[in-house]
Amino acid sequence: MRLHTGFKLASTIAVTALLATACSGGEASTTGEDDQSAAGPVDLTFWTWAPNMENVVEIWNDENPDIQVTVNKQDGGDPAVTKLLTAIQAGSGAPDIMQAEYQKIPTLVSSDALADIADDVDDVDPSIAEGFPEGVWNAVTLGSDAVYAVPQDSGPMEFYYRADVFEELGLDVPTTWDEYADVARAVQEADPEKYLGTFSATDAGWFTGLAQQAGASWWGIDGDAWSVSIDSEPTRRVAEYWGGLVEEGVIDNKPMYTPEWNAALNDGSQIGWLSAVWAPGVLQGNAPDTAGLWEMAPMPQWDSAAPATGNWGGSAVAVTTQSEHPAQAAEFISWLNTSQEAVDALVSEAGIYPAYTPAQAGALSAPPEFFSNQPDFYELAGEIAQTAGSFTYGPNVNVAYSAYNDEFGRAAEARSQSEFLQAVESMQSVTFDDLESSGFNVTE
């Protein structure tokens, strides 16, 4: 029996029709028509940006001579989506298998680019959903009976801090957002050159994770219509909180991933970072001199009695509607993301944090090299990952994220709490209006 999460729809047909409201593309392939007994080996093409994926796929090819997979490296993010949609629209040139970020799945489904492989995945493993955190599985089902991809990696958010500086300043690790604000003030009082963190108006995915932790879900499905709930209490709470810290001056207001930010991580003027499980790799590359000085803890909580986190990043692997062999493709992507053999290889070769819970302990037996001082790093990360609630993305994520950059960029520059709240209202308006003008059925 498949696990149902998030928004409950009457049927797979309903969600497919809803997503395709504004679509002018062709019909999706029917997985039931795939002939698994066709003579000769099946050749599948796999578009992915994950490093060293060809080494992982080689394991499959060696063990499965009748289903051979060829890796075709692509740029990640929007370029990969644009290339796939162009091929789908043209009616040819699309791969059988596609790596897709979670937030892009509704866009791809609404464009008839991804096949529903629910029956094929069930044939491989009827209980596959039970191995993934609820929020992650919801991202590939869109809350319906359909399965549009198999999750590969996830990005549960955590709090990273300079343990040596905390000890030097006599600071306790904050467990609530009130405590985080108090620690931010204490850092500034001790040394005005130091900040506990920064508000980054150029990282919409980061802010989305913070809103998810607070209980937000920016899109929803209401009958046969989309709803947009960016301007909701959880998101406003997050915006008001960070706007207040920025206005007060106890948190920096500069973007992440700049030379200045990198230097601040390295020289100890940024002593905390709200990031995701993949942060050790970034820190190792940007602040190599601080190895062994950082520790990881759960994010501060809004409600300590109900621990929660959000996700920042992560991707799944899908079968496209142009594939002539969806059953074999589904068999491969199920192996790729749930077998211990493949997950071990994904961790060692591609450096991912696997989304499939049963395989995590075996694949992540040692902490990241940069965090060798914290042996329980992945054990703690696994516990945190289970607390991420469902977050529904819509078919115009790119519009909402662009509006975030514009609106919060102005608010952060102005250091104005009221403008942070206005930014949320503007994001809501821009996203809603775009869905409506694009031909989707949208409800207030």
Coordinates of C-alpha atoms in Angstrom, one line a residue:
M1 CA 0.0 0.0 0.0
R2 CA 1.4 3.4 -1.0
L3 CA 1.8 6.1 1.7
H4 CA -0.4 9.1 1.1
T5 CA 0.8 12.4 2.4
G6 CA 0.2 16.2 2.2
F7 CA -2.8 17.4 0.2
K8 CA -5.2 14.5 -0.4
L9 CA -6.7 14.4 -3.9
A10 CA -9.6 12.4 -5.1
S11 CA -7.5 10.6 -7.7
T12 CA -4.3 10.7 -9.7
I13 CA -6.4 11.8 -12.7
A14 CA -7.4 14.9 -10.8
V15 CA -3.9 16.1 -10.0
T16 CA -2.7 15.4 -13.5
A17 CA -5.5 17.4 -15.0
L18 CA -4.9 20.2 -12.5
L19 CA -1.2 20.4 -13.3
A20 CA -1.8 20.3 -17.0
T21 CA -4.4 23.1 -17.0
A22 CA -2.1 25.5 -18.6
C23 CA -0.2 23.0 -20.7
S24 CA -0.2 22.7 -24.4
G25 CA 2.1 19.7 -24.6
G26 CA 1.3 16.2 -25.9
E27 CA -0.1 13.2 -24.1
A28 CA 2.1 11.3 -21.6
S29 CA 3.3 7.8 -22.3
T30 CA 1.3 5.0 -20.7
T31 CA 3.6 2.9 -18.6
G32 CA 1.4 -0.2 -18.9
E33 CA 2.2 -0.3 -22.7
D34 CA 5.9 -1.0 -22.0
D35 CA 7.0 -4.4 -23.2
Q36 CA 9.5 -5.8 -20.7
S37 CA 10.0 -8.9 -22.8
A38 CA 11.2 -7.2 -25.9
A39 CA 14.1 -8.9 -27.6
G40 CA 17.6 -7.5 -27.0
P41 CA 18.9 -5.2 -24.3
V42 CA 17.0 -2.0 -23.4
D43 CA 19.1 1.1 -23.7
L44 CA 18.3 4.0 -21.4
T45 CA 19.7 7.6 -21.4
F46 CA 20.1 9.4 -18.1
W47 CA 20.5 13.1 -17.8
T48 CA 22.1 14.1 -14.5
W49 CA 24.5 16.7 -13.1
A50 CA 25.7 14.6 -10.1
P51 CA 29.5 14.1 -10.1
N52 CA 30.8 10.7 -10.9
M53 CA 27.3 9.3 -11.6
E54 CA 28.8 7.2 -14.4
N55 CA 30.8 5.2 -11.8
V56 CA 27.6 4.4 -10.0
V57 CA 25.7 3.5 -13.2
E58 CA 28.6 1.2 -14.2
I59 CA 27.7 -1.1 -11.2
W60 CA 24.2 -1.4 -12.6
N61 CA 25.3 -2.0 -16.2
D62 CA 27.7 -4.8 -15.1
E63 CA 24.9 -6.6 -13.2
N64 CA 22.1 -5.9 -15.7
P65 CA 23.1 -6.7 -19.3
D66 CA 19.5 -6.5 -20.5
I67 CA 19.0 -2.9 -19.2
Q68 CA 21.9 -0.7 -20.1
V69 CA 22.0 3.0 -18.9
T70 CA 24.1 5.7 -20.5
V71 CA 24.9 8.8 -18.4
N72 CA 24.7 12.2 -20.2
K73 CA 26.0 15.0 -18.0
Q74 CA 23.9 18.2 -17.9
D75 CA 24.0 21.5 -16.2
G76 CA 21.9 21.5 -13.0
G77 CA 19.0 23.8 -12.2
D78 CA 17.1 25.8 -14.7
P79 CA 19.2 25.0 -17.7
A80 CA 18.5 21.3 -17.4
V81 CA 14.8 22.0 -17.0
T82 CA 14.7 24.3 -20.0
K83 CA 16.6 21.7 -22.2
L84 CA 14.2 18.9 -21.2
L85 CA 11.1 21.0 -21.8
T86 CA 12.4 22.0 -25.2
A87 CA 12.9 18.4 -26.1
I88 CA 9.4 17.4 -24.8
Q89 CA 7.8 20.2 -26.8
A90 CA 9.7 19.1 -30.0
G91 CA 8.5 15.6 -29.5
S92 CA 12.0 14.0 -29.5
G93 CA 15.4 14.3 -27.9
A94 CA 14.4 13.8 -24.3
P95 CA 16.2 11.3 -22.2
D96 CA 14.5 8.3 -20.6
I97 CA 15.6 9.3 -17.1
M98 CA 16.1 12.8 -15.6
Q99 CA 17.5 14.1 -12.4
A100 CA 15.2 16.9 -11.1
E101 CA 15.2 19.2 -8.1
Y102 CA 12.1 18.8 -5.9
Q103 CA 10.9 22.3 -6.5
K104 CA 11.0 21.7 -10.3
I105 CA 8.8 18.6 -10.3
P106 CA 5.4 20.4 -10.5
T107 CA 6.7 22.5 -13.4
L108 CA 7.8 19.4 -15.3
V109 CA 4.6 17.5 -14.5
S110 CA 2.5 20.5 -15.7
S111 CA 4.4 20.4 -19.0
D112 CA 3.7 16.7 -19.5
A113 CA 7.4 16.0 -19.1
L114 CA 7.4 13.4 -16.3
A115 CA 5.6 10.0 -16.4
D116 CA 3.5 8.6 -13.5
I117 CA 5.5 5.5 -12.6
A118 CA 3.4 4.5 -9.6
D119 CA 2.5 1.0 -10.9
D120 CA 6.1 0.3 -12.1
V121 CA 7.6 1.4 -8.8
D122 CA 5.1 -0.8 -6.9
D123 CA 6.1 -3.7 -9.0
V124 CA 9.7 -3.2 -7.8
D125 CA 8.9 -2.5 -4.2
P126 CA 5.3 -1.9 -2.9
S127 CA 6.6 -0.5 0.4
I128 CA 9.1 2.0 -1.2
A129 CA 7.4 5.0 0.2
E130 CA 7.9 3.9 3.8
G131 CA 11.7 4.3 3.4
F132 CA 11.5 8.1 2.8
P133 CA 10.6 10.9 5.2
E134 CA 7.1 12.0 4.7
G135 CA 8.0 15.5 3.4
V136 CA 10.4 14.0 0.8
W137 CA 7.9 11.5 -0.5
N138 CA 5.2 14.2 -0.8
A139 CA 7.6 16.1 -3.1
V140 CA 7.5 13.4 -5.7
T141 CA 3.8 12.5 -5.4
L142 CA 2.4 16.0 -5.1
G143 CA 0.1 14.5 -2.5
S144 CA -1.6 12.2 -4.9
D145 CA -1.5 8.5 -5.8
A146 CA 0.9 9.3 -8.6
V147 CA 4.6 8.8 -8.3
Y148 CA 6.6 11.2 -10.6
A149 CA 10.1 10.4 -9.4
V150 CA 12.1 8.4 -6.8
P151 CA 13.8 10.7 -4.2
Q152 CA 17.6 10.6 -4.3
D153 CA 19.0 13.1 -1.8
S154 CA 17.6 15.6 0.6
G155 CA 18.8 18.7 2.4
P156 CA 17.5 18.8 6.0
M157 CA 18.5 22.1 7.6
E158 CA 20.6 22.3 10.7
F159 CA 22.6 24.9 12.7
Y160 CA 26.3 25.1 12.3
Y161 CA 28.4 27.0 14.8
R162 CA 32.0 27.7 15.8
A163 CA 32.2 25.7 19.0
D164 CA 35.5 27.3 19.9
V165 CA 34.1 30.8 19.7
F166 CA 31.0 29.8 21.6
E167 CA 33.2 28.4 24.4
E168 CA 35.4 31.5 24.4
L169 CA 32.4 33.8 24.7
G170 CA 30.6 31.6 27.2
L171 CA 27.6 31.1 24.8
D172 CA 25.1 28.3 25.0
V173 CA 23.9 26.7 21.7
P174 CA 20.4 28.2 21.1
T175 CA 17.6 25.7 21.0
T176 CA 14.7 28.2 20.3
W177 CA 14.5 31.2 18.1
D178 CA 14.2 33.4 21.1
E179 CA 17.5 32.0 22.3
Y180 CA 19.0 32.5 18.9
A181 CA 18.1 36.2 19.0
D182 CA 19.6 36.5 22.5
V183 CA 22.9 34.8 21.4
A184 CA 23.0 37.0 18.3
R185 CA 22.9 40.1 20.6
A186 CA 25.5 38.6 23.0
V187 CA 27.9 38.0 20.1
Q188 CA 27.6 41.6 19.0
E189 CA 28.0 42.9 22.5
A190 CA 31.2 40.9 22.9
D191 CA 32.6 41.8 19.5
P192 CA 30.9 44.1 17.1
E193 CA 32.9 42.6 14.2
K194 CA 31.3 39.2 14.8
Y195 CA 27.8 38.0 13.7
L196 CA 26.0 34.8 14.6
G197 CA 24.7 34.7 11.0
T198 CA 23.4 36.6 8.1
F199 CA 20.1 37.1 6.3
S200 CA 20.7 36.3 2.6
A201 CA 18.2 37.9 0.2
T202 CA 19.7 35.9 -2.7
D203 CA 19.0 32.4 -1.5
A204 CA 15.2 31.8 -1.9
G205 CA 15.7 28.1 -1.2
W206 CA 17.2 28.9 2.2
F207 CA 14.3 31.1 3.2
T208 CA 11.8 28.5 1.9
G209 CA 13.4 26.0 4.3
L210 CA 13.0 28.4 7.2
A211 CA 9.3 28.9 6.2
Q212 CA 8.8 25.2 5.9
Q213 CA 10.2 24.7 9.4
A214 CA 7.6 27.2 10.7
G215 CA 4.8 25.2 9.1
A216 CA 4.4 26.9 5.8
S217 CA 3.5 25.3 2.4
W218 CA 3.4 28.0 -0.3
W219 CA 1.3 26.2 -2.8
G220 CA -1.7 23.9 -2.4
I221 CA -4.3 22.0 -4.3
D222 CA -7.9 23.0 -3.6
G223 CA -10.2 20.7 -5.6
D224 CA -9.5 21.5 -9.2
A225 CA -7.5 24.6 -8.5
W226 CA -4.1 25.8 -7.2
S227 CA -3.9 27.9 -4.1
V228 CA -1.0 30.2 -3.1
S229 CA -0.3 30.6 0.6
I230 CA 3.0 32.5 0.7
D231 CA 1.4 35.4 2.7
S232 CA 0.5 33.1 5.6
E233 CA 1.1 33.2 9.3
P234 CA 4.2 30.9 9.3
T235 CA 6.0 32.8 6.6
R236 CA 5.1 36.2 8.1
R237 CA 6.4 35.0 11.4
V238 CA 9.7 34.1 9.8
A239 CA 9.9 37.3 7.9
E240 CA 9.0 39.4 11.0
Y241 CA 11.6 37.6 13.1
W242 CA 14.5 38.1 10.6
G243 CA 13.4 41.6 9.7
G244 CA 13.6 42.5 13.4
L245 CA 17.1 41.1 13.8
V246 CA 18.4 42.8 10.7
E247 CA 16.8 46.1 11.7
E248 CA 18.3 45.8 15.1
G249 CA 21.7 45.2 13.5
V250 CA 22.5 42.0 15.4
I251 CA 22.4 39.9 12.3
D252 CA 24.3 40.7 9.1
N253 CA 22.3 41.5 6.0
K254 CA 24.8 40.4 3.3
P255 CA 24.3 37.6 0.8
M256 CA 25.9 34.2 1.3
Y257 CA 28.3 32.7 -1.2
T258 CA 30.2 35.9 -1.9
P259 CA 34.0 36.4 -1.4
E260 CA 33.2 38.6 1.7
W261 CA 31.0 35.9 3.2
N262 CA 33.6 33.2 2.5
A263 CA 36.3 35.3 4.2
A264 CA 34.0 35.9 7.2
L265 CA 33.5 32.1 7.7
N266 CA 37.3 31.6 7.6
D267 CA 38.3 34.5 9.9
G268 CA 35.7 33.9 12.5
S269 CA 33.5 37.0 12.0
Q270 CA 30.6 34.7 10.9
I271 CA 30.4 32.2 13.7
G272 CA 27.1 30.5 12.8
W273 CA 25.4 29.3 9.7
L274 CA 21.8 28.0 9.3
S275 CA 22.4 25.6 6.4
A276 CA 21.7 22.0 5.3
V277 CA 23.3 18.6 5.7
W278 CA 25.6 19.3 2.7
A279 CA 27.2 22.3 4.5
P280 CA 30.4 20.5 5.5
G281 CA 31.5 20.4 1.9
V282 CA 31.0 24.1 1.5
L283 CA 32.8 24.9 4.7
Q284 CA 35.7 22.6 3.7
G285 CA 36.0 24.5 0.4
N286 CA 35.4 28.0 1.7
A287 CA 36.9 27.9 5.2
P288 CA 39.5 25.2 5.3
D289 CA 41.5 26.7 8.1
T290 CA 38.5 26.1 10.5
A291 CA 38.4 22.3 10.2
G292 CA 37.5 20.7 13.5
L293 CA 36.2 24.0 15.0
W294 CA 32.6 23.7 13.9
E295 CA 29.8 21.6 15.3
M296 CA 26.3 20.9 14.1
A297 CA 23.1 21.0 16.1
P298 CA 19.3 21.0 15.3
M299 CA 17.9 24.3 14.1
P300 CA 16.4 26.5 16.8
Q301 CA 12.7 25.7 17.3
W302 CA 9.5 27.7 17.3
D303 CA 7.9 25.0 19.5
S304 CA 10.4 22.8 21.4
A305 CA 7.6 20.3 22.0
A306 CA 7.3 19.7 18.3
P307 CA 10.8 19.6 16.7
A308 CA 10.8 20.6 13.1
T309 CA 13.2 21.4 10.3
G310 CA 13.0 22.4 6.7
N311 CA 14.7 21.2 3.5
W312 CA 17.1 23.3 1.5
G313 CA 18.0 21.4 -1.7
G314 CA 17.7 17.9 -2.8
S315 CA 16.7 16.1 -6.0
A316 CA 14.9 13.0 -7.3
V317 CA 15.2 10.9 -10.4
A318 CA 12.2 10.7 -12.8
V319 CA 11.2 8.9 -16.0
T320 CA 10.2 11.2 -18.8
T321 CA 7.0 10.8 -20.9
Q322 CA 9.1 10.2 -24.0
S323 CA 10.7 7.1 -22.7
E324 CA 9.7 3.9 -24.5
H325 CA 10.8 1.8 -21.6
P326 CA 9.3 3.3 -18.4
A327 CA 9.1 0.0 -16.5
Q328 CA 12.8 -0.7 -17.0
A329 CA 13.6 2.9 -16.2
A330 CA 11.6 2.7 -13.0
E331 CA 13.4 -0.5 -12.1
F332 CA 16.8 1.3 -12.5
I333 CA 15.9 4.4 -10.6
S334 CA 14.4 2.3 -7.7
W335 CA 17.7 0.4 -7.5
L336 CA 19.7 3.6 -7.8
N337 CA 18.1 5.3 -4.9
T338 CA 17.1 2.5 -2.5
S339 CA 19.6 -0.4 -2.8
Q340 CA 22.4 -0.4 -0.3
E341 CA 24.9 -1.1 -3.0
A342 CA 23.9 2.0 -5.1
V343 CA 23.4 4.3 -2.1
D344 CA 26.9 3.4 -0.8
A345 CA 28.2 4.3 -4.2
L346 CA 26.2 7.6 -4.4
V347 CA 27.7 8.7 -1.1
S348 CA 31.3 7.8 -2.0
E349 CA 31.2 8.9 -5.6
A350 CA 28.7 11.7 -5.8
G351 CA 28.9 13.0 -2.2
I352 CA 25.2 13.1 -1.6
Y353 CA 23.1 12.8 1.5
P354 CA 20.8 9.9 0.6
A355 CA 17.1 10.4 1.1
Y356 CA 16.4 6.7 1.6
T357 CA 16.4 6.2 5.4
P358 CA 17.1 2.4 5.6
A359 CA 20.4 2.8 3.6
Q360 CA 21.7 5.8 5.5
A361 CA 23.4 4.1 8.4
G362 CA 25.4 1.7 6.1
A363 CA 26.4 4.5 3.7
L364 CA 27.2 7.1 6.3
S365 CA 29.2 5.2 8.9
A366 CA 31.8 8.0 9.4
P367 CA 31.2 11.7 9.9
P368 CA 32.3 14.2 7.2
E369 CA 36.1 14.7 7.3
F370 CA 35.6 18.4 8.1
F371 CA 33.5 17.3 11.2
S372 CA 35.7 14.4 12.4
N373 CA 35.3 16.0 15.8
Q374 CA 31.6 15.1 15.8
P375 CA 31.3 11.3 15.4
D376 CA 27.5 11.3 15.7
F377 CA 27.1 13.8 12.9
Y378 CA 25.1 11.6 10.5
E379 CA 23.1 9.9 13.3
L380 CA 22.0 13.4 14.4
A381 CA 21.3 14.5 10.9
G382 CA 19.1 11.4 10.3
E383 CA 17.0 12.3 13.4
I384 CA 16.7 15.9 12.2
A385 CA 15.7 14.8 8.7
Q386 CA 12.7 12.9 10.0
T387 CA 11.2 16.1 11.4
A388 CA 10.7 17.9 8.1
G389 CA 7.1 18.4 7.3
S390 CA 5.5 18.4 3.8
F391 CA 6.0 21.4 1.6
T392 CA 4.0 21.7 -1.7
Y393 CA 5.7 23.4 -4.6
G394 CA 3.8 24.9 -7.4
P395 CA 4.4 25.1 -11.2
N396 CA 5.8 28.6 -11.0
V397 CA 8.5 28.3 -8.4
N398 CA 10.9 30.3 -10.6
V399 CA 8.6 33.3 -10.4
A400 CA 8.2 33.1 -6.6
Y401 CA 12.0 32.8 -6.1
S402 CA 12.7 35.7 -8.4
A403 CA 10.2 37.8 -6.5
Y404 CA 12.0 36.8 -3.3
N405 CA 15.3 38.0 -4.6
D406 CA 13.7 41.3 -5.7
E407 CA 11.5 42.0 -2.7
F408 CA 13.7 40.8 0.1
G409 CA 16.8 42.3 -1.5
R410 CA 15.2 45.7 -1.0
A411 CA 14.0 44.9 2.5
A412 CA 17.4 43.7 3.6
E413 CA 19.2 46.6 2.1
A414 CA 16.8 49.0 3.9
R415 CA 17.2 47.0 7.2
S416 CA 13.4 47.4 7.7
Q417 CA 11.2 44.9 9.5
S418 CA 8.1 46.4 8.0
E419 CA 9.5 46.0 4.5
F420 CA 10.3 42.3 5.3
L421 CA 6.6 41.8 5.9
Q422 CA 5.8 43.8 2.7
A423 CA 8.1 41.5 0.8
V424 CA 6.0 38.5 1.8
E425 CA 2.8 40.3 0.5
S426 CA 4.5 41.2 -2.7
M427 CA 5.7 37.6 -3.3
Q428 CA 2.2 36.4 -2.8
S429 CA 0.7 38.8 -5.2
V430 CA 3.4 38.2 -7.9
T431 CA 3.1 34.4 -7.7
F432 CA -0.7 34.4 -7.6
D433 CA -1.0 36.7 -10.6
D434 CA 1.5 34.8 -12.6
L435 CA -0.3 31.5 -12.1
E436 CA -3.6 33.1 -13.1
S437 CA -2.2 34.8 -16.2
S438 CA -0.5 31.6 -17.2
G439 CA -3.9 29.9 -17.5
F440 CA -4.0 27.8 -14.3
N441 CA -7.1 27.6 -12.3
V442 CA -6.3 29.5 -9.1
T443 CA -8.3 30.0 -5.9
E444 CA -8.0 32.9 -3.5

